[in-house]
């Protein structure tokens, strides 16, 4: 009688089987699993080189108060100076008194949670991996079929809310009104942020807006269910953002960590604050003056954790604009560090690579 051969682990088949349930990580948790499936396991070697996480007492990402930004020129310049420092040294900061009412922040979080906790049959109506055909897309791991070494412990929905938002009836009832309301406020805050960042570069306030940095907004709601074995997987792997700028609302559970001076620094939640980070395109067009920092979210026994990320980026939309280092910021002493590229070409490379812990910017460096 022939000896049984051990069944070889085929990550593609297992990822596909997980995908076909259309129930995401939430479905696994609802099924009361006690062990994390193999496709979620991070490679052993990446466990050993986990850099130390630094507690808040040692390093803290800058917190910038926007209350005085419209008071007078001197107050605004003081804010610009803080934004400049954060964008150059950290790539991240938290902003308070940003003008978005607390009830609007709470409602978008509640709406995101409501959608992810809907009956699976309701969510499946929105399940897709095709951005071009659907405005509102729900799935688990946008890079499920990429070269990423493991699957992350999270589900998400995403939707382009600008420049052409979907008709309200195309958005799920659970989060429809909240998404429309939050978008209005995020666009206003984005407008102000791009003005301050332009001024921080020593340029006219409308410089970045005139480059269409504010034109497209992709809203993404991440849902991280509690994980039975958080040491084996990640909520979201180390990555930098495929955007000009990202505005992140995290709930009180927290979990976001950013890589700073070779250490993982916790971004502790501040009630009512928003986390702002520079994306890859801002690092590209500022010729490395502003940094798009790597960040991650470890898996957690606590949960579910909900975060709302608003990306100023036209990543999946047709856009023929070619971006490279801004001519105002390059010189003989400071030549361009990147080749010119369209956002679409950059995004295709970013998606193929997946969240593998490296920055896609390194592939277009001159």
Coordinates of C-alpha atoms in Angstrom, one line a residue:
X1 CA 0.0 0.0 0.0
X2 CA 1.3 3.4 -0.9
X3 CA 2.5 5.7 1.9
X4 CA 0.5 8.8 2.4
X5 CA 2.3 11.9 1.2
X6 CA 2.0 14.9 3.6
X7 CA -0.3 17.5 2.1
X8 CA 1.7 20.4 0.8
X9 CA 0.6 23.9 1.9
X10 CA -0.5 25.9 -1.1
X11 CA -1.0 29.5 -0.1
X12 CA -2.8 30.4 -3.3
X13 CA -5.5 27.7 -2.9
X14 CA -6.0 28.6 0.8
X15 CA -6.1 32.3 0.1
X16 CA -8.7 31.6 -2.7
X17 CA -10.8 29.5 -0.4
X18 CA -10.7 32.2 2.3
X19 CA -11.7 34.8 -0.4
X20 CA -14.6 32.7 -1.7
X21 CA -16.3 32.7 1.7
X22 CA -16.7 36.5 1.1
X23 CA -17.0 36.8 4.9
X24 CA -13.5 38.0 5.6
X25 CA -11.6 37.7 8.9
X26 CA -14.9 38.6 10.7
X27 CA -16.3 35.3 9.3
X28 CA -13.5 33.4 10.9
X29 CA -14.0 35.0 14.3
X30 CA -17.8 34.5 14.1
X31 CA -17.0 30.8 13.4
X32 CA -15.2 30.8 16.8
X33 CA -11.9 29.7 15.5
X34 CA -9.2 29.4 18.2
X35 CA -6.2 29.1 15.9
X36 CA -5.1 31.6 13.2
X37 CA -5.0 29.9 9.8
X38 CA -1.6 29.4 8.1
X39 CA -2.1 32.0 5.4
X40 CA -2.1 34.7 8.1
X41 CA 1.1 33.5 9.7
X42 CA 4.0 36.0 9.3
X43 CA 7.2 34.5 8.2
X44 CA 9.4 33.3 11.2
X45 CA 12.3 35.5 10.2
X46 CA 10.2 38.6 10.4
X47 CA 9.3 37.7 13.9
X48 CA 12.9 37.6 15.0
X49 CA 13.7 41.0 13.5
X50 CA 10.8 42.8 15.1
X51 CA 12.3 46.1 16.1
X52 CA 11.6 47.2 19.7
X53 CA 8.4 49.0 20.2
X54 CA 9.1 52.2 22.1
X55 CA 6.7 53.4 24.7
X56 CA 5.3 56.9 24.6
X57 CA 7.6 58.2 27.4
X58 CA 10.7 57.9 25.1
X59 CA 9.3 59.1 21.8
X60 CA 6.1 60.7 20.9
X61 CA 4.8 61.8 17.5
X62 CA 4.3 65.5 17.2
X63 CA 0.8 66.8 18.3
X64 CA -0.1 70.1 16.5
X65 CA -2.9 72.3 17.7
X66 CA -4.7 74.0 14.7
X67 CA -6.9 76.3 16.9
X68 CA -4.8 79.4 16.1
X69 CA -4.2 78.7 12.4
X70 CA -6.7 81.4 11.2
X71 CA -6.1 83.9 14.0
X72 CA -3.2 86.0 12.5
X73 CA -0.1 85.7 10.4
X74 CA 2.3 85.0 13.3
X75 CA 0.1 82.2 14.7
X76 CA -0.2 80.6 11.3
X77 CA 3.5 80.7 10.7
X78 CA 4.1 79.0 14.1
X79 CA 1.7 76.2 13.0
X80 CA 3.5 76.0 9.6
X81 CA 6.9 75.6 11.4
X82 CA 5.5 72.7 13.4
X83 CA 4.0 71.0 10.3
X84 CA 7.3 71.4 8.5
X85 CA 9.3 69.8 11.4
X86 CA 6.8 66.9 11.6
X87 CA 6.7 66.3 7.8
X88 CA 10.5 66.4 7.5
X89 CA 11.5 64.4 10.6
X90 CA 8.6 62.1 11.2
X91 CA 6.2 62.0 8.2
X92 CA 3.4 61.9 10.8
X93 CA 1.7 64.1 13.3
X94 CA -1.6 64.2 15.3
X95 CA -3.8 67.2 14.9
X96 CA -6.2 68.6 17.5
X97 CA -8.7 71.4 17.1
X98 CA -8.9 70.6 13.4
X99 CA -12.5 71.8 13.0
X100 CA -14.2 68.4 12.4
X101 CA -17.0 68.1 15.1
X102 CA -16.7 65.2 17.5
X103 CA -20.1 63.9 16.6
X104 CA -19.1 63.6 12.9
X105 CA -16.0 61.6 13.9
X106 CA -18.1 59.3 16.2
X107 CA -20.7 58.8 13.5
X108 CA -18.2 57.7 10.8
X109 CA -16.7 55.2 13.2
X110 CA -20.1 53.9 14.2
X111 CA -21.1 53.7 10.6
X112 CA -18.0 51.8 9.6
X113 CA -18.5 49.4 12.5
X114 CA -22.2 49.0 11.7
X115 CA -21.4 47.9 8.1
X116 CA -18.7 45.4 9.1
X117 CA -21.1 43.9 11.7
X118 CA -24.0 43.6 9.3
X119 CA -25.4 40.3 8.4
X120 CA -22.9 38.6 6.0
X121 CA -25.5 38.4 3.2
X122 CA -25.8 42.2 3.2
X123 CA -22.1 42.7 3.1
X124 CA -21.7 40.2 0.2
X125 CA -23.7 42.5 -2.1
X126 CA -20.7 44.8 -2.0
X127 CA -18.0 42.2 -2.1
X128 CA -15.6 42.7 -5.1
X129 CA -12.0 43.0 -6.1
X130 CA -12.7 45.1 -9.1
X131 CA -12.4 48.8 -8.4
X132 CA -13.1 49.9 -12.0
X133 CA -16.6 48.4 -12.0
X134 CA -17.7 49.3 -8.4
X135 CA -17.6 52.5 -6.5
X136 CA -18.0 50.9 -3.0
X137 CA -15.9 47.8 -2.5
X138 CA -15.8 45.5 0.5
X139 CA -13.2 42.7 0.8
X140 CA -10.4 41.4 3.0
X141 CA -6.8 42.3 2.0
X142 CA -6.6 44.3 -1.2
X143 CA -3.3 42.5 -1.8
X144 CA -4.6 39.0 -1.1
X145 CA -3.3 37.7 -4.5
X146 CA 0.0 39.7 -4.5
X147 CA 3.5 38.7 -3.5
X148 CA 2.8 39.7 0.1
X149 CA 4.2 36.9 2.4
X150 CA 1.1 36.7 4.6
X151 CA -2.5 37.8 4.8
X152 CA -3.4 40.5 7.3
X153 CA -5.9 40.1 10.1
X154 CA -8.4 42.8 8.9
X155 CA -11.3 43.4 6.6
X156 CA -12.0 46.7 4.8
X157 CA -14.4 48.7 2.6
X158 CA -13.2 51.5 0.4
X159 CA -14.9 54.1 -1.8
X160 CA -13.8 57.1 -3.9
X161 CA -15.7 60.0 -2.4
X162 CA -14.1 62.7 -4.7
X163 CA -14.1 64.0 -7.4
X164 CA -17.1 61.9 -8.4
X165 CA -18.8 60.4 -5.4
X166 CA -21.2 57.6 -6.0
X167 CA -25.0 58.3 -5.9
X168 CA -26.1 57.9 -2.2
X169 CA -28.2 54.9 -3.0
X170 CA -25.0 53.0 -4.1
X171 CA -23.7 53.3 -0.5
X172 CA -24.8 50.9 2.2
X173 CA -27.5 52.3 4.5
X174 CA -25.3 51.5 7.6
X175 CA -22.7 54.1 6.7
X176 CA -24.2 56.2 3.9
X177 CA -25.0 59.5 5.7
X178 CA -21.9 59.3 7.8
X179 CA -19.6 58.9 4.8
X180 CA -21.2 61.8 2.9
X181 CA -21.0 64.1 6.0
X182 CA -17.4 63.1 7.0
X183 CA -16.2 63.6 3.4
X184 CA -17.2 67.3 3.4
X185 CA -15.2 67.9 6.5
X186 CA -12.2 65.9 5.4
X187 CA -12.0 67.8 2.1
X188 CA -12.0 71.1 4.0
X189 CA -9.3 69.8 6.3
X190 CA -7.3 68.5 3.4
X191 CA -7.5 71.9 1.7
X192 CA -6.0 73.5 4.8
X193 CA -3.3 70.8 5.2
X194 CA -2.1 71.2 1.6
X195 CA -1.9 75.0 2.1
X196 CA 0.2 74.5 5.3
X197 CA 2.5 71.9 3.6
X198 CA 3.0 74.2 0.6
X199 CA 3.9 77.1 2.9
X200 CA 6.2 74.7 4.8
X201 CA 8.1 74.1 1.5
X202 CA 8.5 77.9 1.2
X203 CA 6.0 78.0 -1.7
X204 CA 2.7 79.7 -2.4
X205 CA -0.3 78.3 -0.4
X206 CA -2.1 76.9 -3.4
X207 CA 1.0 75.2 -5.0
X208 CA 0.1 71.6 -4.0
X209 CA -3.6 72.1 -4.6
X210 CA -2.8 73.3 -8.1
X211 CA -1.0 70.0 -8.7
X212 CA -4.3 68.2 -8.0
X213 CA -3.1 66.7 -4.7
X214 CA -6.5 67.5 -3.2
X215 CA -8.6 66.3 -6.2
X216 CA -9.2 62.6 -5.4
X217 CA -10.3 61.2 -2.0
X218 CA -10.4 57.4 -1.3
X219 CA -12.1 56.6 2.0
X220 CA -11.2 53.3 3.6
X221 CA -12.6 51.7 6.7
X222 CA -10.4 49.0 8.3
X223 CA -12.0 46.5 10.7
X224 CA -9.6 44.5 12.9
X225 CA -11.5 41.7 14.7
X226 CA -10.0 40.4 18.0
X227 CA -7.3 37.8 17.2
X228 CA -6.9 34.6 19.2
X229 CA -3.1 34.4 18.5
X230 CA -1.9 37.9 17.9
X231 CA 1.8 37.0 17.9
X232 CA 1.4 34.9 14.7
X233 CA 0.0 37.6 12.4
X234 CA -0.3 41.4 11.8
X235 CA -3.4 43.6 11.6
X236 CA -1.6 45.4 8.8
X237 CA 2.0 44.8 7.7
X238 CA 4.6 47.4 7.6
X239 CA 4.0 49.8 4.6
X240 CA 4.0 53.4 3.4
X241 CA 1.0 54.9 1.8
X242 CA 0.2 55.1 -1.9
X243 CA -1.1 58.7 -1.5
X244 CA -0.1 62.3 -1.3
X245 CA -1.5 62.6 2.2
X246 CA -3.6 60.4 4.5
X247 CA -5.9 61.5 7.3
X248 CA -6.6 58.7 9.8
X249 CA -9.2 58.4 12.5
X250 CA -8.4 55.6 14.9
X251 CA -10.6 54.5 17.7
X252 CA -9.7 54.4 21.4
X253 CA -8.2 50.9 21.1
X254 CA -5.3 52.3 19.1
X255 CA -2.6 50.0 17.7
X256 CA -0.9 52.2 15.0
X257 CA 2.9 52.1 15.2
X258 CA 5.3 54.2 13.0
X259 CA 8.9 53.4 12.3
X260 CA 11.1 56.3 13.6
X261 CA 14.8 56.1 14.1
X262 CA 14.7 52.3 13.8
X263 CA 12.1 51.9 16.5
X264 CA 8.4 51.2 16.4
X265 CA 6.6 54.1 18.1
X266 CA 3.1 53.7 19.4
X267 CA 0.6 56.4 18.2
X268 CA -1.6 56.6 21.2
X269 CA -5.1 57.6 20.5
X270 CA -6.1 61.1 21.6
X271 CA -9.9 61.5 21.8
X272 CA -11.0 63.7 18.9
X273 CA -7.6 63.9 17.3
X274 CA -6.7 62.9 13.7
X275 CA -3.5 61.3 12.6
X276 CA -1.9 62.9 9.5
X277 CA 0.8 61.2 7.4
X278 CA 2.7 62.0 4.3
X279 CA 2.3 59.5 1.5
X280 CA 4.8 58.3 -1.2
X281 CA 3.7 60.9 -3.8
X282 CA 4.5 63.7 -1.4
X283 CA 7.9 62.3 -0.7
X284 CA 8.4 61.9 -4.5
X285 CA 7.4 65.5 -5.5
X286 CA 9.2 67.1 -2.6
X287 CA 12.4 65.2 -3.6
X288 CA 12.6 63.5 -0.1
X289 CA 12.1 66.8 1.8
X290 CA 9.0 65.3 3.4
X291 CA 9.1 61.6 4.4
X292 CA 6.5 58.9 3.8
X293 CA 7.1 56.8 6.9
X294 CA 6.6 53.1 7.3
X295 CA 3.8 52.1 9.7
X296 CA 1.9 49.0 10.8
X297 CA -0.8 47.7 13.1
X298 CA 0.0 44.6 15.2
X299 CA -2.9 42.1 15.7
X300 CA -4.6 42.4 19.1
X301 CA -6.7 40.2 21.4
X302 CA -8.7 43.3 22.0
X303 CA -11.2 44.4 19.5
X304 CA -12.8 44.9 17.2
X305 CA -10.7 48.0 16.3
X306 CA -12.1 50.4 13.6
X307 CA -10.1 53.0 11.7
X308 CA -11.1 55.3 8.9
X309 CA -8.3 56.3 6.5
X310 CA -8.9 59.0 4.0
X311 CA -6.3 59.0 1.2
X312 CA -5.7 62.0 -1.1
X313 CA -4.8 59.9 -4.1
X314 CA -6.3 58.9 -7.5
X315 CA -4.6 55.5 -7.3
X316 CA -7.2 53.5 -9.2
X317 CA -8.7 56.3 -11.2
X318 CA -7.6 57.2 -14.7
X319 CA -5.1 60.1 -14.4
X320 CA -2.6 61.0 -17.1
X321 CA -0.7 63.5 -14.9
X322 CA 3.0 62.8 -14.7
X323 CA 4.6 63.5 -11.3
X324 CA 8.3 64.0 -10.5
X325 CA 10.3 66.1 -8.1
X326 CA 9.0 69.8 -8.2
X327 CA 11.2 72.1 -10.2
X328 CA 11.1 74.6 -7.4
X329 CA 12.8 72.1 -5.1
X330 CA 15.6 70.8 -7.3
X331 CA 18.9 72.4 -8.2
X332 CA 22.4 71.4 -9.2
X333 CA 23.2 70.8 -5.5
X334 CA 20.0 68.9 -5.0
X335 CA 19.2 67.0 -8.2
X336 CA 16.0 65.0 -8.8
X337 CA 16.1 61.7 -6.8
X338 CA 13.2 60.1 -8.7
X339 CA 12.1 59.6 -12.2
X340 CA 8.8 60.9 -13.5
X341 CA 5.8 58.6 -13.1
X342 CA 2.0 58.6 -13.3
X343 CA 0.0 57.7 -10.2
X344 CA -1.5 54.8 -12.1
X345 CA 1.8 53.3 -13.0
X346 CA 3.1 53.7 -9.5
X347 CA -0.1 52.1 -8.1
X348 CA 0.1 49.1 -10.3
X349 CA 3.6 48.4 -9.1
X350 CA 2.5 49.0 -5.5
X351 CA -0.3 46.5 -5.8
X352 CA 1.8 43.8 -7.4
X353 CA 4.4 44.1 -4.7
X354 CA 1.8 44.1 -1.9
X355 CA 2.5 45.0 1.7
X356 CA 5.9 43.3 1.9
X357 CA 7.6 45.9 4.2
X358 CA 9.5 47.7 1.5
X359 CA 8.7 51.1 0.0
X360 CA 7.8 51.1 -3.7
X361 CA 9.6 54.5 -4.0
X362 CA 12.9 52.6 -4.0
X363 CA 12.0 51.2 -7.4
X364 CA 11.8 54.6 -9.1
X365 CA 14.8 56.1 -7.5
X366 CA 17.3 57.5 -9.9

